[in-house]
Amino acid sequence: MAPASLRFTDATFGPAGSMPSTICSSIFLLAMFSSVCGELLGDSETDRVQDLMSRYPLIDGHNDLALQLRRHYHNLLSRVDLQHLPSVATDIARLRAGRVQTEVFAAYVLCGAQEKDAVRLTLEQLDVIRRMCTEYTDMELVTTAEGLRGAESRGKIACVLSIEGGHSLDSSLPTLRMFYLLGVRSMALTHNCNTPWAGSSSDLYNFYRRENNTLTLFGQAVVQEMNRLGMIVDLSHSSWETARAAISVSKAPVVFSHSSAYAICNHSRNVPDWLLHELKKNRGLIMVTLFSDFVACEGQANVSAVADHFDHIRNTIGAEFIGIGGDYEGVLRFPLGLEDVSKYPVLIKELLRRKWPEQEVAGVLRQNFLRVFDEVEKVRDELSLSPPGEAQIAPEEVEHPCRLVLRPPRSQAPSSAPSSGPPRLLSVALLLPASLLALH
């Protein structure tokens, strides 16, 4: 039985069991106090997030805005206002609201362009990214880690150019070098299709199917040339075999620009624990992605489910190997509460609520990516005396109707008989001057 001082009796309650005014007042004040404390606590948590993100604004490892500009506006920038673009999840106003200081913008073309016009389409996507990042004063195109830091000091949203899928190279190291000269500083080895030299995590396309779904010798040369140039090797979308091979070949840290933890959601696009350990040895980075299908294999994805991926990777290899790669504009479904780029503070608030130290969160926000970028450039400098790679893929590995091979013209006996069939295509060698043919 409760002590007498805490017992309610008939005298405590008035007629018909009603409470006297003193007790009602006390309960009302207690409720008000709890409400005010809750609001103050909420404000305090929000202020803490804003303070942290103002000191360490986010570097987002992957964004496909250029894809949506092509899809909705045919890359006609004159027809859009990137300050406010409600048809997509990314615009300047929401990047500012989300404390995003750097976007790694992807030049992505569909796998269906492989063996066709992938190189041209990639150039067009790079063009629209370069234009938006130079025509809008809020943005600044950067090509170095130091340039990224400088843009932050000037209050600019830094743009880093990336290519999403090695099919954009058409298996050519010179093409890779030309992309670098245009400002590209990161490239994913594959997208949802194999290339002639690297394997994809997806089986959506039938390009270059083979039993050994890893890097070929030419694929290794691609990684080595990226190291020499100072271009970040991105392994999101690569098969696990390709990723392991690339890590073993690369002298510089690599990244998974938009992948999550396979142990939490067992999708082939996510990274298993054994591969996370290989990534740690490489001093690379996994940038946790927000696509709902990679976050929660079952049930509704939400902020807590995303944070579970961060917790798992942190517990497996440590927080210094984690970043964020939202993949906004590249997919359609995002977790509840993370619908666009303005919502990143919600995720950071959840990590802090889970007792992540602020210094580790600062690493996730930007410091870890900067460390990788710095180390990629250090390897570039160490390889500065190395000549450009001259590896060429074997014609039989990549032969397709749209790829011409220069060969000397074959002499043919003159014929006076008229041809009854369709006109034959001239060898490309016949169209070149003899002085050039002599070089081949």
Coordinates of C-alpha atoms in Angstrom, one line a residue:
M1 CA 0.0 0.0 0.0
A2 CA 1.2 3.5 -0.8
P3 CA 2.3 5.8 2.0
A4 CA -0.6 7.9 3.4
S5 CA 0.9 11.1 2.0
L6 CA 0.6 9.6 -1.5
R7 CA -2.8 8.1 -1.3
F8 CA -5.8 9.5 -3.0
T9 CA -8.9 9.4 -0.9
D10 CA -12.5 10.6 -1.4
A11 CA -11.4 13.8 0.3
T12 CA -8.7 14.3 -2.3
F13 CA -11.2 14.3 -5.1
G14 CA -14.1 16.6 -4.9
P15 CA -17.7 15.7 -5.6
A16 CA -18.2 12.9 -8.1
G17 CA -14.5 12.2 -8.0
S18 CA -13.4 15.5 -9.6
M19 CA -9.9 16.9 -8.9
P20 CA -9.5 20.1 -6.8
S21 CA -8.0 23.1 -8.6
T22 CA -4.6 22.7 -6.8
I23 CA -3.9 19.3 -8.3
C24 CA -5.2 20.4 -11.7
S25 CA -2.9 23.4 -11.7
S26 CA 0.1 21.2 -10.7
I27 CA -0.6 18.7 -13.5
F28 CA -1.0 21.5 -16.0
L29 CA 2.3 23.1 -15.0
L30 CA 4.0 19.7 -15.2
A31 CA 2.7 19.2 -18.8
M32 CA 3.8 22.6 -19.8
F33 CA 7.2 22.1 -18.3
S34 CA 7.6 18.8 -20.2
S35 CA 6.5 20.4 -23.5
V36 CA 8.9 23.3 -23.1
C37 CA 11.8 21.1 -22.2
G38 CA 11.0 18.9 -25.2
E39 CA 11.0 21.9 -27.5
L40 CA 14.2 23.3 -26.0
L41 CA 15.9 19.9 -26.4
G42 CA 14.7 19.6 -30.0
D43 CA 16.0 23.1 -30.7
S44 CA 19.3 22.3 -29.0
E45 CA 19.8 19.2 -31.2
T46 CA 18.9 21.1 -34.3
D47 CA 21.3 23.9 -33.4
R48 CA 24.0 21.4 -32.7
V49 CA 23.5 19.8 -36.2
Q50 CA 23.5 23.2 -37.9
D51 CA 26.7 24.3 -36.0
L52 CA 28.5 21.1 -36.9
M53 CA 27.5 21.3 -40.6
S54 CA 28.4 24.9 -40.8
R55 CA 31.9 24.0 -39.7
Y56 CA 32.0 20.8 -41.8
P57 CA 29.6 21.2 -44.7
L58 CA 28.8 18.1 -46.6
I59 CA 30.7 16.6 -49.6
D60 CA 28.1 14.4 -51.3
G61 CA 29.8 11.7 -53.3
H62 CA 27.2 11.2 -56.1
N63 CA 24.4 13.2 -57.7
D64 CA 22.7 12.6 -61.1
L65 CA 21.2 16.1 -61.7
A66 CA 22.7 16.1 -65.2
L67 CA 20.7 13.0 -66.1
Q68 CA 17.5 14.8 -65.2
L69 CA 18.4 17.9 -67.0
R70 CA 18.8 15.8 -70.1
R71 CA 15.6 13.8 -69.5
H72 CA 13.3 16.8 -68.7
Y73 CA 15.0 19.7 -70.5
H74 CA 17.2 18.2 -73.2
N75 CA 20.2 20.0 -71.5
L76 CA 18.8 23.4 -72.4
L77 CA 19.9 25.3 -69.3
S78 CA 18.3 28.5 -70.6
R79 CA 14.9 26.9 -69.9
V80 CA 15.6 26.1 -66.2
D81 CA 16.3 28.0 -63.0
L82 CA 18.6 25.9 -60.9
Q83 CA 18.0 28.1 -57.9
H84 CA 14.5 26.6 -57.6
L85 CA 13.7 23.4 -59.6
P86 CA 10.7 21.7 -58.1
S87 CA 10.6 18.9 -60.7
V88 CA 13.7 17.3 -59.2
A89 CA 15.2 16.7 -55.7
T90 CA 18.3 19.0 -56.2
D91 CA 18.5 22.7 -56.7
I92 CA 20.7 25.4 -55.3
A93 CA 18.3 26.5 -52.6
R94 CA 17.9 23.0 -51.3
L95 CA 21.7 22.3 -51.5
R96 CA 22.1 25.4 -49.3
A97 CA 19.4 24.2 -46.9
G98 CA 21.0 20.8 -46.7
R99 CA 24.5 22.3 -45.9
V100 CA 25.9 20.6 -49.1
Q101 CA 29.1 22.4 -50.0
T102 CA 30.4 19.9 -52.6
E103 CA 28.5 17.8 -55.2
V104 CA 30.2 15.1 -57.2
F105 CA 28.1 15.4 -60.3
A106 CA 27.9 12.3 -62.5
A107 CA 28.0 12.3 -66.3
Y108 CA 26.0 9.2 -66.9
V109 CA 24.8 7.7 -70.1
L110 CA 22.7 4.6 -70.4
C111 CA 24.3 1.2 -71.0
G112 CA 22.4 1.0 -74.2
A113 CA 24.8 3.5 -75.6
Q114 CA 27.7 1.1 -75.3
E115 CA 29.0 0.1 -78.8
K116 CA 27.2 3.2 -80.1
D117 CA 27.6 6.8 -79.1
A118 CA 28.5 6.6 -75.4
V119 CA 31.5 8.9 -75.8
R120 CA 29.5 11.7 -77.6
L121 CA 26.7 11.5 -75.0
T122 CA 29.3 11.6 -72.1
L123 CA 30.8 14.7 -73.6
E124 CA 27.4 16.3 -73.8
Q125 CA 26.7 15.5 -70.1
L126 CA 30.1 16.9 -69.1
D127 CA 29.2 20.0 -71.0
V128 CA 26.0 20.6 -69.2
I129 CA 27.6 20.0 -65.8
R130 CA 30.5 22.4 -66.7
R131 CA 28.0 25.0 -67.8
M132 CA 25.8 24.9 -64.7
C133 CA 28.8 25.0 -62.5
T134 CA 30.3 28.1 -64.3
E135 CA 27.1 30.0 -65.2
Y136 CA 25.6 30.0 -61.7
T137 CA 27.6 32.2 -59.3
D138 CA 26.7 30.0 -56.3
M139 CA 28.7 27.2 -57.9
E140 CA 32.3 26.7 -58.7
L141 CA 34.0 24.0 -60.8
V142 CA 36.9 22.4 -59.0
T143 CA 39.6 19.9 -60.1
T144 CA 41.8 19.6 -57.0
A145 CA 41.4 19.0 -53.2
E146 CA 42.8 22.5 -52.6
G147 CA 40.3 24.0 -55.0
L148 CA 37.6 22.3 -53.1
R149 CA 38.8 23.8 -49.9
G150 CA 39.1 27.2 -51.6
A151 CA 35.5 27.0 -52.8
E152 CA 34.3 26.3 -49.3
S153 CA 36.2 29.4 -48.0
R154 CA 34.4 31.5 -50.6
G155 CA 31.0 30.2 -49.7
K156 CA 30.6 28.4 -53.1
I157 CA 29.1 25.0 -53.9
A158 CA 32.0 23.1 -55.4
C159 CA 31.3 20.9 -58.4
V160 CA 33.5 17.8 -59.0
L161 CA 33.1 16.1 -62.4
S162 CA 32.7 12.3 -62.5
I163 CA 31.8 9.7 -65.1
E164 CA 29.5 6.9 -64.1
G165 CA 30.5 3.9 -66.2
G166 CA 33.6 2.8 -68.0
H167 CA 31.6 2.2 -71.2
S168 CA 32.0 6.0 -71.7
L169 CA 35.6 5.3 -72.6
D170 CA 35.0 3.0 -75.5
S171 CA 38.0 1.0 -74.1
S172 CA 40.5 3.8 -74.9
L173 CA 43.2 5.3 -72.6
P174 CA 43.5 8.4 -74.8
T175 CA 39.8 9.0 -74.3
L176 CA 40.4 8.7 -70.5
R177 CA 43.1 11.3 -70.7
M178 CA 40.9 13.7 -72.7
F179 CA 38.2 13.4 -70.1
Y180 CA 40.8 14.3 -67.4
L181 CA 41.7 17.4 -69.4
L182 CA 38.0 18.4 -69.4
G183 CA 38.1 18.3 -65.6
V184 CA 36.9 14.8 -64.8
R185 CA 38.4 13.6 -61.4
S186 CA 36.4 10.4 -60.7
M187 CA 35.1 7.5 -62.8
A188 CA 33.1 4.4 -62.0
L189 CA 34.6 1.4 -63.7
T190 CA 31.2 0.1 -64.6
H191 CA 27.5 0.9 -64.4
N192 CA 24.8 -1.8 -64.8
C193 CA 26.6 -3.4 -67.7
N194 CA 30.0 -5.1 -68.2
T195 CA 32.6 -3.4 -70.3
P196 CA 35.1 -5.4 -72.3
W197 CA 37.5 -5.0 -69.4
A198 CA 35.5 -4.9 -66.2
G199 CA 32.6 -6.7 -64.6
S200 CA 29.4 -5.2 -63.3
S201 CA 27.4 -6.1 -60.1
S202 CA 24.3 -6.2 -62.4
D203 CA 23.1 -8.7 -65.0
L204 CA 20.6 -6.4 -66.6
Y205 CA 22.5 -6.3 -69.9
N206 CA 24.1 -8.9 -72.0
F207 CA 27.2 -7.0 -72.9
Y208 CA 30.5 -8.9 -72.6
R209 CA 29.3 -11.7 -70.4
R210 CA 32.1 -13.9 -69.2
E211 CA 32.7 -16.5 -66.4
N212 CA 35.5 -14.5 -64.8
N213 CA 33.7 -11.3 -63.9
T214 CA 36.8 -9.3 -62.9
L215 CA 39.3 -6.8 -64.4
T216 CA 41.1 -7.9 -67.6
L217 CA 44.7 -6.8 -68.2
F218 CA 43.4 -3.8 -70.1
G219 CA 41.1 -3.0 -67.1
Q220 CA 44.2 -3.1 -64.8
A221 CA 45.8 -0.6 -67.2
V222 CA 42.8 1.7 -66.9
V223 CA 43.2 1.7 -63.1
Q224 CA 46.9 2.4 -63.4
E225 CA 46.3 5.3 -65.7
M226 CA 43.7 6.7 -63.4
N227 CA 46.3 6.6 -60.6
R228 CA 48.9 8.3 -62.8
L229 CA 46.4 11.1 -63.8
G230 CA 45.1 11.6 -60.3
M231 CA 41.6 10.4 -61.0
I232 CA 39.5 8.7 -58.2
V233 CA 38.7 5.0 -59.0
D234 CA 35.0 4.5 -58.1
L235 CA 33.8 0.9 -57.5
S236 CA 30.1 1.4 -57.0
H237 CA 28.3 -0.8 -59.6
S238 CA 31.4 -3.0 -60.0
S239 CA 31.2 -6.7 -59.3
W240 CA 32.9 -7.8 -56.1
E241 CA 35.5 -9.5 -58.1
T242 CA 36.2 -6.4 -60.1
A243 CA 36.3 -4.3 -57.0
R244 CA 38.8 -6.7 -55.3
A245 CA 41.0 -6.7 -58.3
A246 CA 40.9 -2.9 -58.6
I247 CA 41.8 -2.5 -55.0
S248 CA 44.8 -4.8 -55.4
V249 CA 46.0 -2.9 -58.5
S250 CA 45.4 0.7 -57.3
K251 CA 48.2 2.5 -55.6
A252 CA 45.8 5.2 -54.4
P253 CA 42.7 4.9 -52.2
V254 CA 39.5 4.0 -54.1
V255 CA 35.9 4.9 -53.3
F256 CA 32.4 3.3 -53.5
S257 CA 30.7 6.6 -54.2
H258 CA 27.1 5.4 -53.6
S259 CA 26.9 2.0 -51.9
S260 CA 25.8 0.6 -48.5
A261 CA 26.4 -2.4 -46.3
Y262 CA 25.5 -5.8 -47.6
A263 CA 25.2 -7.2 -44.1
I264 CA 22.2 -4.8 -43.5
C265 CA 20.6 -5.2 -47.0
N266 CA 21.8 -8.1 -49.1
H267 CA 21.7 -6.4 -52.5
S268 CA 24.6 -7.0 -54.9
R269 CA 25.1 -3.3 -55.2
N270 CA 26.1 -3.1 -51.5
V271 CA 29.5 -4.0 -50.1
P272 CA 30.1 -7.2 -48.0
D273 CA 32.2 -7.2 -44.9
W274 CA 35.2 -9.0 -46.5
L275 CA 35.3 -6.3 -49.1
L276 CA 35.0 -3.6 -46.5
H277 CA 38.2 -5.0 -44.9
E278 CA 40.0 -4.8 -48.2
L279 CA 38.8 -1.2 -48.6
K280 CA 40.2 -0.4 -45.2
K281 CA 43.6 -1.8 -46.2
N282 CA 43.5 0.5 -49.2
R283 CA 42.5 3.5 -47.0
G284 CA 39.5 4.0 -49.3
L285 CA 36.0 5.2 -48.7
I286 CA 32.5 3.9 -48.8
M287 CA 29.9 6.6 -49.2
V288 CA 26.7 5.3 -47.9
T289 CA 23.8 5.7 -50.4
L290 CA 20.2 6.6 -49.7
F291 CA 18.3 4.6 -52.4
S292 CA 15.5 2.9 -50.5
D293 CA 16.1 -0.5 -52.3
F294 CA 19.7 -0.5 -51.1
V295 CA 18.9 0.7 -47.6
A296 CA 16.0 -1.7 -46.6
C297 CA 15.7 -4.9 -48.5
E298 CA 12.4 -5.5 -46.6
G299 CA 9.9 -3.0 -45.2
Q300 CA 9.9 0.8 -45.5
A301 CA 13.2 2.6 -45.5
N302 CA 13.6 5.5 -43.1
V303 CA 16.3 7.6 -41.5
S304 CA 16.9 4.9 -38.8
A305 CA 17.5 2.2 -41.4
V306 CA 20.1 4.4 -43.1
A307 CA 21.8 5.0 -39.8
D308 CA 22.0 1.2 -39.3
H309 CA 24.3 1.0 -42.3
F310 CA 26.5 3.7 -40.9
D311 CA 26.6 1.9 -37.5
H312 CA 27.5 -1.4 -39.1
I313 CA 30.3 -0.1 -41.3
R314 CA 31.7 1.9 -38.3
N315 CA 31.7 -1.2 -36.2
T316 CA 33.3 -3.2 -38.9
I317 CA 36.1 -1.0 -40.2
G318 CA 35.9 2.4 -38.4
A319 CA 34.3 5.7 -39.1
E320 CA 37.3 7.2 -41.0
F321 CA 36.4 5.1 -44.0
I322 CA 32.8 6.4 -44.4
G323 CA 31.2 9.2 -46.4
I324 CA 27.8 10.0 -47.9
G325 CA 26.7 9.5 -51.5
G326 CA 23.0 10.2 -51.7
D327 CA 22.4 9.3 -55.4
Y328 CA 19.7 11.9 -55.7
E329 CA 18.3 12.2 -59.2
G330 CA 19.7 8.8 -60.1
V331 CA 16.9 6.7 -58.5
L332 CA 13.2 7.3 -57.6
R333 CA 12.7 6.1 -54.0
F334 CA 14.3 7.6 -50.9
P335 CA 13.7 6.9 -47.2
L336 CA 11.0 8.7 -45.3
G337 CA 12.5 11.9 -44.1
L338 CA 15.2 12.0 -46.7
E339 CA 13.3 13.0 -49.8
D340 CA 15.7 15.6 -51.2
V341 CA 19.1 17.1 -50.7
S342 CA 17.8 19.6 -48.1
K343 CA 17.2 16.7 -45.7
Y344 CA 20.8 15.7 -45.0
P345 CA 20.7 17.4 -41.5
V346 CA 18.0 14.9 -40.5
L347 CA 20.5 12.1 -41.1
I348 CA 23.3 13.9 -39.2
K349 CA 20.9 14.5 -36.3
E350 CA 20.2 10.7 -36.1
L351 CA 23.9 9.9 -36.0
L352 CA 24.5 12.3 -33.2
R353 CA 21.4 10.9 -31.4
R354 CA 23.2 7.5 -31.6
K355 CA 26.2 9.0 -29.7
W356 CA 28.5 9.3 -32.7
P357 CA 31.3 11.7 -31.6
E358 CA 31.3 15.0 -33.5
Q359 CA 34.8 14.4 -34.9
E360 CA 33.7 11.1 -36.5
V361 CA 30.6 12.8 -37.9
A362 CA 32.8 15.6 -39.3
G363 CA 34.9 12.9 -41.0
V364 CA 31.7 11.4 -42.6
L365 CA 30.6 14.9 -43.7
R366 CA 33.8 15.9 -45.5
Q367 CA 37.2 15.2 -43.9
N368 CA 37.3 11.6 -45.0
F369 CA 36.7 12.5 -48.6
L370 CA 39.3 15.2 -48.5
R371 CA 41.8 12.8 -47.1
V372 CA 41.2 10.4 -50.0
F373 CA 41.4 13.2 -52.6
D374 CA 44.7 14.4 -51.1
E375 CA 46.1 10.9 -51.2
V376 CA 45.0 10.3 -54.8
E377 CA 46.8 13.5 -55.7
K378 CA 49.9 12.4 -53.7
V379 CA 50.1 9.2 -55.8
R380 CA 49.7 11.3 -59.0
D381 CA 52.6 13.4 -57.9
E382 CA 54.7 10.3 -57.1
L383 CA 54.0 9.0 -60.6
S384 CA 54.6 12.3 -62.4
L385 CA 57.6 11.0 -64.3
S386 CA 55.8 7.9 -65.5
P387 CA 54.8 8.1 -69.2
P388 CA 51.2 7.9 -70.3
G389 CA 49.8 4.4 -70.6
E390 CA 49.8 3.0 -74.1
A391 CA 47.9 -0.3 -73.5
Q392 CA 45.5 -1.1 -76.2
I393 CA 42.6 -3.6 -75.9
A394 CA 42.8 -6.5 -78.3
P395 CA 40.4 -6.0 -81.2
E396 CA 38.8 -9.4 -80.7
E397 CA 37.9 -8.3 -77.1
V398 CA 35.9 -5.2 -78.1
E399 CA 35.0 -5.6 -81.8
H400 CA 31.6 -4.2 -82.7
P401 CA 30.1 -2.6 -85.9
C402 CA 30.7 1.0 -84.8
R403 CA 34.4 0.5 -84.1
L404 CA 36.8 0.9 -87.0
V405 CA 40.3 -0.5 -87.1
L406 CA 42.9 1.2 -89.3
R407 CA 44.4 -1.3 -91.8
P408 CA 46.4 -0.8 -94.9
P409 CA 44.3 -0.9 -98.1
R410 CA 44.4 -4.2 -100.0
S411 CA 45.2 -4.0 -103.7
Q412 CA 42.5 -5.2 -105.9
A413 CA 42.6 -6.2 -109.6
P414 CA 40.6 -3.7 -111.7
S415 CA 37.4 -5.0 -113.0
S416 CA 35.5 -3.8 -116.0
A417 CA 32.3 -5.6 -115.1
P418 CA 29.7 -3.5 -113.5
S419 CA 28.8 -4.4 -110.0
S420 CA 25.3 -5.8 -109.5
G421 CA 25.3 -5.6 -105.7
P422 CA 25.0 -2.7 -103.3
P423 CA 28.0 -0.4 -103.1
R424 CA 30.6 -1.6 -100.6
L425 CA 31.9 0.6 -97.8
L426 CA 35.4 1.8 -98.3
S427 CA 38.0 0.8 -95.8
V428 CA 38.8 3.7 -93.5
A429 CA 42.4 3.3 -94.6
L430 CA 41.4 4.2 -98.2
L431 CA 40.3 7.6 -97.0
L432 CA 43.6 8.5 -95.4
P433 CA 46.6 10.0 -97.2
A434 CA 49.5 7.7 -98.1
S435 CA 51.8 9.6 -95.8
L436 CA 49.6 8.8 -92.9
L437 CA 49.1 5.2 -93.9
A438 CA 52.9 4.7 -94.0
L439 CA 52.9 5.2 -90.2
H440 CA 50.6 2.2 -89.6

